[in-house]
Amino acid sequence: MSASMAARAALVPAASRVASKSGKKQRAAARAARAARAHRGLVVRAGELDDELAAINAAIEALKAENDAMLASSLDSVATVVETPPPTAAPTPPPQAAAPPPAAPPAPEAAVPPPAAPPAPAEVPTPAAVPAEAAPASPEWMNPTPAAAPAAPIARVAPPAAAPASETIRFDEYAKVDFGGHDRVETHGGVHMLAVEHPDGSKTVTLTQNDLLPAGGSLEWHWACVMEGSDEWCLPPTGAVLPGGTNDSGDGKASRTPFGGDGKIVMQFPRGVGDDVARLVGIIVRNNSDWLHADVGDLTIPLMTPNSNGILKALSSGENKKNQEHGTNLYNRFCRINDKLSESQQAGPQGAAAIFATLRLSAVRQLPWYAGGNYQGKDMAHMQEMVASRVAEASKSAESGMARQLFRIALSTLPRGGGNGDDIRLGILQIMRENGIKEGHRPGIEDAFIQQWHQKLHSNTTVDDIYICEAYLHFLHTGAWDDFWTYLWDNHGLTKDDLAEMKAGWRTEGIHGPAEHLPHMIDPMKHFLWILKITHGGGSMDSAMDFAHGVLPEDLQYEIRDMLDNRDAPWVPNKIVELRERLAGVWKYGPDCNRDVVLLDIAMEKFYRQRIEAMNTAGMTADDKLGALEAAVRNVCIGGDFDRMQMALEFLRKANGPAEASGGLVRWSADWGKAMDAALDNVALAMEHHMDELCSCAQRAAYPIGLNAEIDFTYLDNFGEEVVRGHSMFAVSKMIGEVRDEIRAAAGRSPWLIVSNGSPEISLHAGVVQVVPLADIQGQDYSSNPIVALTAKLGGLEDIPPGVTAVITASPVDLLSHIAIRARQMKVLLAAMPDPGGWAELMSMSGEGVKIDIVGEEVIVKKSELGPAASATVAGPPTGQYIEGLTITPSANCPVWLVEPKDYADGIVGGKSKSLSNLGFSTTLSTYAMMSETMRGGDLTVPTSNALPFGSFEKTLRADEDTLEKVAVATAAVAAADDAGDADLRRDALDVLRDIIVYRLKMPADLKPVLEQAIASYGGMATVEGVWRAIKKVWASKWNERAYLSRKACGVEEEELCMATLLMELVPAEYSFVLHTANPVTGNQNEVYGEICVGLGEALVGNEPGNALSFTAQKVKGFPHDVRSLPSKPIAHVAKANTRTIIARSDSNGEDLEGFAGAGLYDSVVVDEPELKPVAYADEPLIWDAEKRSSIIRKLAELAVAIEVEMKSPQDIEGCIVGENFYILQSRPQVLH
């Protein structure tokens, strides 16, 4: 018996409950029985519950395994039929959780996409095997236990015949080689490494040596292949075209290839050969004796985009204490970083995050510095210089802005390196000898501290030696040894225990002291401090300027020195921003990226942030605050790492500029206030986006490193947030908070401030309102009885307990506070209502079950018709009230696959299709379009459509017995998990159920010609396979969690809900709108409420952050209107250029029911996924062209009234605008409360 069959057998009782099609009386009896069971408080024995949960888990895991195996084994054929879901980033790995490895990262961008990736080894899900709905879990090696040895590479299938139409440079890097000393030939040269992928899919690797044979002789590359998913060396694959003279080096793993007379090695990998080779790795060997190591470590040439998880694995394994006999030290860590830097630059933000997290955890001493043996000072000086220089270059040249930012923050943790490391060792010896201090057996003054420090300097010098030297100089001035320890703690946070642990190789005593008071050593020690700073310094503005000044223009040198001399003056913060903008011309846009200049820029940015955080704004005007905000935004945009923030800055500058630049807006007028409010919101949303991404990248990388190093989990769990709180973006957050209230008052905006939109499920049932300080419920769990927490004040550091679906406060909330970041991560609504009247109204709802909707700028909290069963965290029998009189129209079992608008009717399609058909044939709308003055020069269109009627999904499923069986098992698992009270397991089962439908369900043979005919009528550019996939996604959305919960809470049985699918050509909208012919906030039926956004309507209906252009218009002649807010949504969904595509829209019989607003529960899917583009509001007419804006609003208001007249009731209307033409995409009855 297969695993899935065994799991199904274990679930027969649950399957019969879900799959049976009992009559109404039987279903009513079942509901009554469930309610009775809940009231009786029936106790299930723990053992029985465990057995049931185990059976459910077995069913889910079996179905997941079958899905993955099927998709992996048929990747080539599936790739031509089903679009591969995009790979998703690995989620934050929870502690102690083992799971399969994540999907490989996407290939780098090219003019034309590279060939589809061949299938990976069976144990590694490829992107095609990972459904878009579920991100891959964290790999097993992310656990603190050592990972098993990698499996042998598995043969790969050649990619499809299609190949990119242009050549792609996969890798291009020059590595310096410095070699010599003693009796060896002095060598200063390098190797240029180039990897190119050709249009036919083949790859060419070229190495060119430079000055590595100054005295003649032989030169070879000792190299090997490293396969994907492994770190083991192996011989090249059969079929690789290698230069003559290439031989096995003798160990069966590495090869030797001689450089040709032209100083080159050229090797080729034809298409299909070596597709599983991740990289080539090697070392230059001269005359079979000199191993010429490059500054970058091993010469590494990637042949595929490096997987960030491989980089993270290498770095985290190096910190695993169980894998080390004597531990690791700072020098070893820098060597590992240096080895992985080239790969990390190509692996995108997650590759950069692996480097950053390692260096950050090291800098804050969560990783050891002084274990694992000793090293020479010159080696540390060289390695620090190499790592700092390469990280500085990566902060300039990495492709992704977030990757550049992560490398930049990583550089802030590093010393500059360089100098002559031997000067450190020899310098302390010279001081000891010149001042008569005992050294080994040499007689002299007994000074325990100097002797102990000398051993450290000789064996493992680090930046700590600068701090020790400064503290020692302080002691030499005061003469009190306790002052040494006080200085170390007050200035650098180092303790006696820390110095005691600074053990040097075989020397085990560490540094304890005491020191003799020898004040005549002050001057020699000052000189020695400078020697230390040459290698380990660069972190402060002063020392960074000392090292960087030589490469700066004279005028910039002078002005920076002047700023340093007056650093406490009030004009300095703005001056720093100006100087940093000019400094970027040297390090960012100049020919070379000097690490000292970047370190100076980082130090200035840090000082700017400190000044802004300490700024007292009490005496500042609102205009002064806006000026400081603009400077703060300029400050974070200098490196060009934040694309959204750059666009937000342009918007802010225009709004904050002179009236002639902003369309004549009078400063501090209501119209100006709305524009500035939108600009502030746009800045805030950009800031939240970038910092949430930074937090996520840093946190994901920190978990495996920290768990391997056995770092305290409490510290580790807040790592990403600590990174954000230390970022200069915090200065932006502060200034937004300082000025926002004044701007909102000028704009006449709602008092509501929304920090996090929360989960869509709260529009069904958010929970019971509970008035309680959030600090008082830390550690509680409300998952089984969700609550909305009303808390008058927030400290900002509170956690949000499970089951808290919304936190509403009367106090301001910092947008980058701990609770703000957590709310966005957890999809919990976080909002502030500072208005006393509004707060009192919320308090009056204490103890009531509520639902929460966001309508424009308002948070609407109302009594919920549903109970806790509609909450995502709740599982088990429904405990709320079923909606009385809820009538579901049954399917009429239409015999055809596709119906025309004239045939749309009850029982065949849902209300969405029927209303479009009515509007399409409406003489009222036709007359309006022709006669209306406001529509002159434009057109009004209801796009044509077709629909797959009710019953199409069930008919398809019956024809596919294999998928039918799996759907039955998964459906049973959903019901059983719910009955067992496990919401997480129910969510997993729903995910599997949707995946089965999307990736397994076969297209009936007689449906294909029908779809082909429909596609031809919509321009013929979509594919049958693409449309079929979109249809399946619509069908599968019946089992998204929100829809499932709403049916359960309303008492709608699974088999009662039918799904039609409306097929329409996607209109390439310039603007999209939603109109309510009665104001949904006030209930006023004499005015229209509308919202407009840039691009397609997903930004409006998809709960995306930011404001739309919202307005109200009176239903009287001329349609006088009031603009409530201007648009600030940062992203527009835009149809692909030069592509005519189709949208498959859900149309169920469970929407628009009397007493229940079920709209938006199910998905609509565009066949060719739209692009996401930042909106350039600095040039957007909706902001700056008041005449055009008013014209659009009047047209929409008149259109809304015309549709309401035609449909004979208040309507919820969706549509779009292209040029002067208006399109009606949907109209449904508006549910009024």
PDB file of N, CA and C in Angstrom, residues 1117-1180:
ATOM      1  N   LYS A1117     -26.121  68.169  -9.749  1.00  0.00           N
ATOM      2  CA  LYS A1117     -25.570  68.690 -10.987  1.00  0.00           C
ATOM      3  C   LYS A1117     -24.175  69.273 -10.761  1.00  0.00           C
ATOM      4  N   GLY A1118     -23.274  68.897 -11.632  1.00  0.00           N
ATOM      5  CA  GLY A1118     -21.899  69.354 -11.514  1.00  0.00           C
ATOM      6  C   GLY A1118     -21.035  68.476 -10.638  1.00  0.00           C
ATOM      7  N   PHE A1119     -21.687  67.624  -9.839  1.00  0.00           N
ATOM      8  CA  PHE A1119     -20.999  66.680  -8.959  1.00  0.00           C
ATOM      9  C   PHE A1119     -19.871  67.347  -8.158  1.00  0.00           C
ATOM     10  N   PRO A1120     -20.225  68.323  -7.310  1.00  0.00           N
ATOM     11  CA  PRO A1120     -19.190  68.929  -6.453  1.00  0.00           C
ATOM     12  C   PRO A1120     -18.536  67.846  -5.598  1.00  0.00           C
ATOM     13  N   HIS A1121     -17.237  67.958  -5.454  1.00  0.00           N
ATOM     14  CA  HIS A1121     -16.508  66.859  -4.813  1.00  0.00           C
ATOM     15  C   HIS A1121     -15.446  67.386  -3.856  1.00  0.00           C
ATOM     16  N   ASP A1122     -15.038  66.471  -3.017  1.00  0.00           N
ATOM     17  CA  ASP A1122     -14.008  66.783  -2.027  1.00  0.00           C
ATOM     18  C   ASP A1122     -12.940  65.701  -2.100  1.00  0.00           C
ATOM     19  N   VAL A1123     -11.703  66.112  -2.344  1.00  0.00           N
ATOM     20  CA  VAL A1123     -10.579  65.165  -2.357  1.00  0.00           C
ATOM     21  C   VAL A1123     -10.148  64.919  -0.918  1.00  0.00           C
ATOM     22  N   ARG A1124     -10.260  63.671  -0.497  1.00  0.00           N
ATOM     23  CA  ARG A1124      -9.918  63.324   0.888  1.00  0.00           C
ATOM     24  C   ARG A1124      -8.432  63.037   1.037  1.00  0.00           C
ATOM     25  N   SER A1125      -7.843  62.391   0.041  1.00  0.00           N
ATOM     26  CA  SER A1125      -6.404  62.095   0.086  1.00  0.00           C
ATOM     27  C   SER A1125      -5.884  61.951  -1.331  1.00  0.00           C
ATOM     28  N   LEU A1126      -4.607  62.268  -1.513  1.00  0.00           N
ATOM     29  CA  LEU A1126      -3.940  62.077  -2.791  1.00  0.00           C
ATOM     30  C   LEU A1126      -3.162  60.758  -2.758  1.00  0.00           C
ATOM     31  N   PRO A1127      -2.868  60.184  -3.918  1.00  0.00           N
ATOM     32  CA  PRO A1127      -2.295  58.832  -3.926  1.00  0.00           C
ATOM     33  C   PRO A1127      -0.857  58.788  -3.417  1.00  0.00           C
ATOM     34  N   SER A1128      -0.537  57.677  -2.733  1.00  0.00           N
ATOM     35  CA  SER A1128       0.834  57.466  -2.236  1.00  0.00           C
ATOM     36  C   SER A1128       1.267  56.015  -2.346  1.00  0.00           C
ATOM     37  N   LYS A1129       0.404  55.146  -2.890  1.00  0.00           N
ATOM     38  CA  LYS A1129       0.784  53.738  -3.020  1.00  0.00           C
ATOM     39  C   LYS A1129       2.061  53.650  -3.846  1.00  0.00           C
ATOM     40  N   PRO A1130       3.106  53.037  -3.310  1.00  0.00           N
ATOM     41  CA  PRO A1130       4.418  53.151  -3.970  1.00  0.00           C
ATOM     42  C   PRO A1130       4.573  52.326  -5.231  1.00  0.00           C
ATOM     43  N   ILE A1131       3.755  51.285  -5.401  1.00  0.00           N
ATOM     44  CA  ILE A1131       3.947  50.352  -6.510  1.00  0.00           C
ATOM     45  C   ILE A1131       2.689  50.306  -7.376  1.00  0.00           C
ATOM     46  N   ALA A1132       2.895  50.327  -8.689  1.00  0.00           N
ATOM     47  CA  ALA A1132       1.798  50.150  -9.642  1.00  0.00           C
ATOM     48  C   ALA A1132       1.938  48.784 -10.303  1.00  0.00           C
ATOM     49  N   HIS A1133       0.810  48.098 -10.474  1.00  0.00           N
ATOM     50  CA  HIS A1133       0.769  46.864 -11.252  1.00  0.00           C
ATOM     51  C   HIS A1133       0.503  47.267 -12.698  1.00  0.00           C
ATOM     52  N   VAL A1134       1.411  46.907 -13.583  1.00  0.00           N
ATOM     53  CA  VAL A1134       1.350  47.390 -14.965  1.00  0.00           C
ATOM     54  C   VAL A1134       1.356  46.208 -15.920  1.00  0.00           C
ATOM     55  N   ALA A1135       0.418  46.212 -16.875  1.00  0.00           N
ATOM     56  CA  ALA A1135       0.387  45.149 -17.882  1.00  0.00           C
ATOM     57  C   ALA A1135       1.674  45.176 -18.702  1.00  0.00           C
ATOM     58  N   LYS A1136       2.168  44.008 -19.072  1.00  0.00           N
ATOM     59  CA  LYS A1136       3.394  43.925 -19.860  1.00  0.00           C
ATOM     60  C   LYS A1136       3.218  44.634 -21.196  1.00  0.00           C
ATOM     61  N   ALA A1137       4.243  45.383 -21.566  1.00  0.00           N
ATOM     62  CA  ALA A1137       4.176  46.154 -22.794  1.00  0.00           C
ATOM     63  C   ALA A1137       4.075  45.230 -24.004  1.00  0.00           C
ATOM     64  N   ASN A1138       3.319  45.662 -24.988  1.00  0.00           N
ATOM     65  CA  ASN A1138       3.188  44.950 -26.274  1.00  0.00           C
ATOM     66  C   ASN A1138       2.674  43.520 -26.100  1.00  0.00           C
ATOM     67  N   THR A1139       1.879  43.307 -25.068  1.00  0.00           N
ATOM     68  CA  THR A1139       1.330  41.968 -24.800  1.00  0.00           C
ATOM     69  C   THR A1139      -0.171  42.090 -24.566  1.00  0.00           C
ATOM     70  N   ARG A1140      -0.942  41.351 -25.355  1.00  0.00           N
ATOM     71  CA  ARG A1140      -2.378  41.243 -25.101  1.00  0.00           C
ATOM     72  C   ARG A1140      -2.606  39.939 -24.350  1.00  0.00           C
ATOM     73  N   THR A1141      -3.136  40.054 -23.156  1.00  0.00           N
ATOM     74  CA  THR A1141      -3.291  38.862 -22.334  1.00  0.00           C
ATOM     75  C   THR A1141      -4.705  38.775 -21.780  1.00  0.00           C
ATOM     76  N   ILE A1142      -4.958  37.738 -21.036  1.00  0.00           N
ATOM     77  CA  ILE A1142      -6.296  37.424 -20.525  1.00  0.00           C
ATOM     78  C   ILE A1142      -6.247  37.357 -19.007  1.00  0.00           C
ATOM     79  N   ILE A1143      -7.321  37.772 -18.374  1.00  0.00           N
ATOM     80  CA  ILE A1143      -7.477  37.604 -16.938  1.00  0.00           C
ATOM     81  C   ILE A1143      -8.610  36.617 -16.693  1.00  0.00           C
ATOM     82  N   ALA A1144      -8.325  35.633 -15.842  1.00  0.00           N
ATOM     83  CA  ALA A1144      -9.351  34.673 -15.409  1.00  0.00           C
ATOM     84  C   ALA A1144      -9.859  35.148 -14.054  1.00  0.00           C
ATOM     85  N   ARG A1145     -11.165  35.456 -13.982  1.00  0.00           N
ATOM     86  CA  ARG A1145     -11.721  36.069 -12.780  1.00  0.00           C
ATOM     87  C   ARG A1145     -12.674  35.094 -12.090  1.00  0.00           C
ATOM     88  N   SER A1146     -12.533  35.003 -10.789  1.00  0.00           N
ATOM     89  CA  SER A1146     -13.417  34.134 -10.017  1.00  0.00           C
ATOM     90  C   SER A1146     -14.833  34.696 -10.026  1.00  0.00           C
ATOM     91  N   ASP A1147     -15.813  33.797 -10.052  1.00  0.00           N
ATOM     92  CA  ASP A1147     -17.220  34.225 -10.052  1.00  0.00           C
ATOM     93  C   ASP A1147     -18.044  33.121  -9.391  1.00  0.00           C
ATOM     94  N   SER A1148     -18.076  33.152  -8.073  1.00  0.00           N
ATOM     95  CA  SER A1148     -18.726  32.060  -7.335  1.00  0.00           C
ATOM     96  C   SER A1148     -20.184  32.377  -7.050  1.00  0.00           C
ATOM     97  N   ASN A1149     -20.885  31.355  -6.555  1.00  0.00           N
ATOM     98  CA  ASN A1149     -22.265  31.581  -6.122  1.00  0.00           C
ATOM     99  C   ASN A1149     -22.321  31.937  -4.637  1.00  0.00           C
ATOM    100  N   GLY A1150     -21.168  32.245  -4.057  1.00  0.00           N
ATOM    101  CA  GLY A1150     -21.125  32.602  -2.638  1.00  0.00           C
ATOM    102  C   GLY A1150     -20.744  34.039  -2.406  1.00  0.00           C
ATOM    103  N   GLU A1151     -20.916  34.907  -3.410  1.00  0.00           N
ATOM    104  CA  GLU A1151     -20.603  36.322  -3.265  1.00  0.00           C
ATOM    105  C   GLU A1151     -21.890  37.152  -3.366  1.00  0.00           C
ATOM    106  N   ASP A1152     -21.827  38.341  -2.815  1.00  0.00           N
ATOM    107  CA  ASP A1152     -22.938  39.291  -2.919  1.00  0.00           C
ATOM    108  C   ASP A1152     -24.244  38.709  -2.390  1.00  0.00           C
ATOM    109  N   LEU A1153     -24.159  37.951  -1.299  1.00  0.00           N
ATOM    110  CA  LEU A1153     -25.364  37.370  -0.719  1.00  0.00           C
ATOM    111  C   LEU A1153     -25.966  38.340   0.282  1.00  0.00           C
ATOM    112  N   GLU A1154     -27.252  38.303   0.399  1.00  0.00           N
ATOM    113  CA  GLU A1154     -27.922  39.217   1.318  1.00  0.00           C
ATOM    114  C   GLU A1154     -27.493  38.925   2.745  1.00  0.00           C
ATOM    115  N   GLY A1155     -27.001  39.942   3.408  1.00  0.00           N
ATOM    116  CA  GLY A1155     -26.566  39.784   4.795  1.00  0.00           C
ATOM    117  C   GLY A1155     -25.115  39.387   4.935  1.00  0.00           C
ATOM    118  N   PHE A1156     -24.432  39.120   3.797  1.00  0.00           N
ATOM    119  CA  PHE A1156     -23.031  38.709   3.896  1.00  0.00           C
ATOM    120  C   PHE A1156     -22.270  39.235   2.680  1.00  0.00           C
ATOM    121  N   ALA A1157     -21.259  40.055   2.920  1.00  0.00           N
ATOM    122  CA  ALA A1157     -20.426  40.588   1.834  1.00  0.00           C
ATOM    123  C   ALA A1157     -19.289  39.608   1.583  1.00  0.00           C
ATOM    124  N   GLY A1158     -19.486  38.712   0.631  1.00  0.00           N
ATOM    125  CA  GLY A1158     -18.472  37.692   0.342  1.00  0.00           C
ATOM    126  C   GLY A1158     -17.540  38.064  -0.779  1.00  0.00           C
ATOM    127  N   ALA A1159     -17.574  39.309  -1.240  1.00  0.00           N
ATOM    128  CA  ALA A1159     -16.734  39.723  -2.361  1.00  0.00           C
ATOM    129  C   ALA A1159     -15.264  39.679  -1.972  1.00  0.00           C
ATOM    130  N   GLY A1160     -14.439  39.346  -2.955  1.00  0.00           N
ATOM    131  CA  GLY A1160     -13.001  39.368  -2.740  1.00  0.00           C
ATOM    132  C   GLY A1160     -12.435  38.152  -2.054  1.00  0.00           C
ATOM    133  N   LEU A1161     -13.268  37.128  -1.835  1.00  0.00           N
ATOM    134  CA  LEU A1161     -12.766  35.928  -1.159  1.00  0.00           C
ATOM    135  C   LEU A1161     -11.937  35.057  -2.085  1.00  0.00           C
ATOM    136  N   TYR A1162     -12.214  35.123  -3.370  1.00  0.00           N
ATOM    137  CA  TYR A1162     -11.594  34.205  -4.315  1.00  0.00           C
ATOM    138  C   TYR A1162     -10.712  34.980  -5.281  1.00  0.00           C
ATOM    139  N   ASP A1163      -9.802  34.282  -5.937  1.00  0.00           N
ATOM    140  CA  ASP A1163      -8.744  34.934  -6.705  1.00  0.00           C
ATOM    141  C   ASP A1163      -9.128  35.176  -8.158  1.00  0.00           C
ATOM    142  N   SER A1164      -8.534  36.206  -8.708  1.00  0.00           N
ATOM    143  CA  SER A1164      -8.513  36.432 -10.149  1.00  0.00           C
ATOM    144  C   SER A1164      -7.050  36.397 -10.577  1.00  0.00           C
ATOM    145  N   VAL A1165      -6.781  35.800 -11.729  1.00  0.00           N
ATOM    146  CA  VAL A1165      -5.396  35.520 -12.118  1.00  0.00           C
ATOM    147  C   VAL A1165      -5.158  36.016 -13.538  1.00  0.00           C
ATOM    148  N   VAL A1166      -4.125  36.813 -13.718  1.00  0.00           N
ATOM    149  CA  VAL A1166      -3.724  37.280 -15.045  1.00  0.00           C
ATOM    150  C   VAL A1166      -2.796  36.229 -15.653  1.00  0.00           C
ATOM    151  N   VAL A1167      -3.050  35.869 -16.913  1.00  0.00           N
ATOM    152  CA  VAL A1167      -2.258  34.814 -17.558  1.00  0.00           C
ATOM    153  C   VAL A1167      -0.790  35.219 -17.639  1.00  0.00           C
ATOM    154  N   ASP A1168      -0.500  36.401 -18.150  1.00  0.00           N
ATOM    155  CA  ASP A1168       0.868  36.921 -18.178  1.00  0.00           C
ATOM    156  C   ASP A1168       0.990  37.926 -17.038  1.00  0.00           C
ATOM    157  N   GLU A1169       1.677  37.520 -16.002  1.00  0.00           N
ATOM    158  CA  GLU A1169       1.688  38.288 -14.756  1.00  0.00           C
ATOM    159  C   GLU A1169       2.138  39.726 -14.983  1.00  0.00           C
ATOM    160  N   PRO A1170       1.399  40.703 -14.474  1.00  0.00           N
ATOM    161  CA  PRO A1170       1.788  42.107 -14.636  1.00  0.00           C
ATOM    162  C   PRO A1170       3.128  42.409 -13.959  1.00  0.00           C
ATOM    163  N   GLU A1171       3.735  43.481 -14.410  1.00  0.00           N
ATOM    164  CA  GLU A1171       4.977  43.937 -13.804  1.00  0.00           C
ATOM    165  C   GLU A1171       4.671  44.881 -12.649  1.00  0.00           C
ATOM    166  N   LEU A1172       5.593  44.936 -11.706  1.00  0.00           N
ATOM    167  CA  LEU A1172       5.477  45.860 -10.577  1.00  0.00           C
ATOM    168  C   LEU A1172       6.478  46.983 -10.781  1.00  0.00           C
ATOM    169  N   LYS A1173       5.987  48.209 -10.813  1.00  0.00           N
ATOM    170  CA  LYS A1173       6.863  49.350 -11.061  1.00  0.00           C
ATOM    171  C   LYS A1173       6.618  50.438 -10.021  1.00  0.00           C
ATOM    172  N   PRO A1174       7.706  51.030  -9.480  1.00  0.00           N
ATOM    173  CA  PRO A1174       7.520  52.178  -8.579  1.00  0.00           C
ATOM    174  C   PRO A1174       6.850  53.330  -9.307  1.00  0.00           C
ATOM    175  N   VAL A1175       6.004  54.042  -8.595  1.00  0.00           N
ATOM    176  CA  VAL A1175       5.271  55.157  -9.191  1.00  0.00           C
ATOM    177  C   VAL A1175       6.062  56.449  -8.977  1.00  0.00           C
ATOM    178  N   ALA A1176       6.274  57.181 -10.054  1.00  0.00           N
ATOM    179  CA  ALA A1176       6.994  58.462  -9.986  1.00  0.00           C
ATOM    180  C   ALA A1176       5.990  59.579  -9.705  1.00  0.00           C
ATOM    181  N   TYR A1177       5.654  59.764  -8.445  1.00  0.00           N
ATOM    182  CA  TYR A1177       4.638  60.759  -8.096  1.00  0.00           C
ATOM    183  C   TYR A1177       5.110  62.196  -8.326  1.00  0.00           C
ATOM    184  N   ALA A1178       6.413  62.397  -8.437  1.00  0.00           N
ATOM    185  CA  ALA A1178       6.890  63.756  -8.713  1.00  0.00           C
ATOM    186  C   ALA A1178       6.391  64.249 -10.066  1.00  0.00           C
ATOM    187  N   ASP A1179       6.011  63.308 -10.941  1.00  0.00           N
ATOM    188  CA  ASP A1179       5.525  63.673 -12.274  1.00  0.00           C
ATOM    189  C   ASP A1179       4.099  63.197 -12.528  1.00  0.00           C
ATOM    190  N   GLU A1180       3.379  62.821 -11.480  1.00  0.00           N
ATOM    191  CA  GLU A1180       2.064  62.226 -11.650  1.00  0.00           C
ATOM    192  C   GLU A1180       0.960  63.291 -11.688  1.00  0.00           C
TER     193      GLU A1180
END
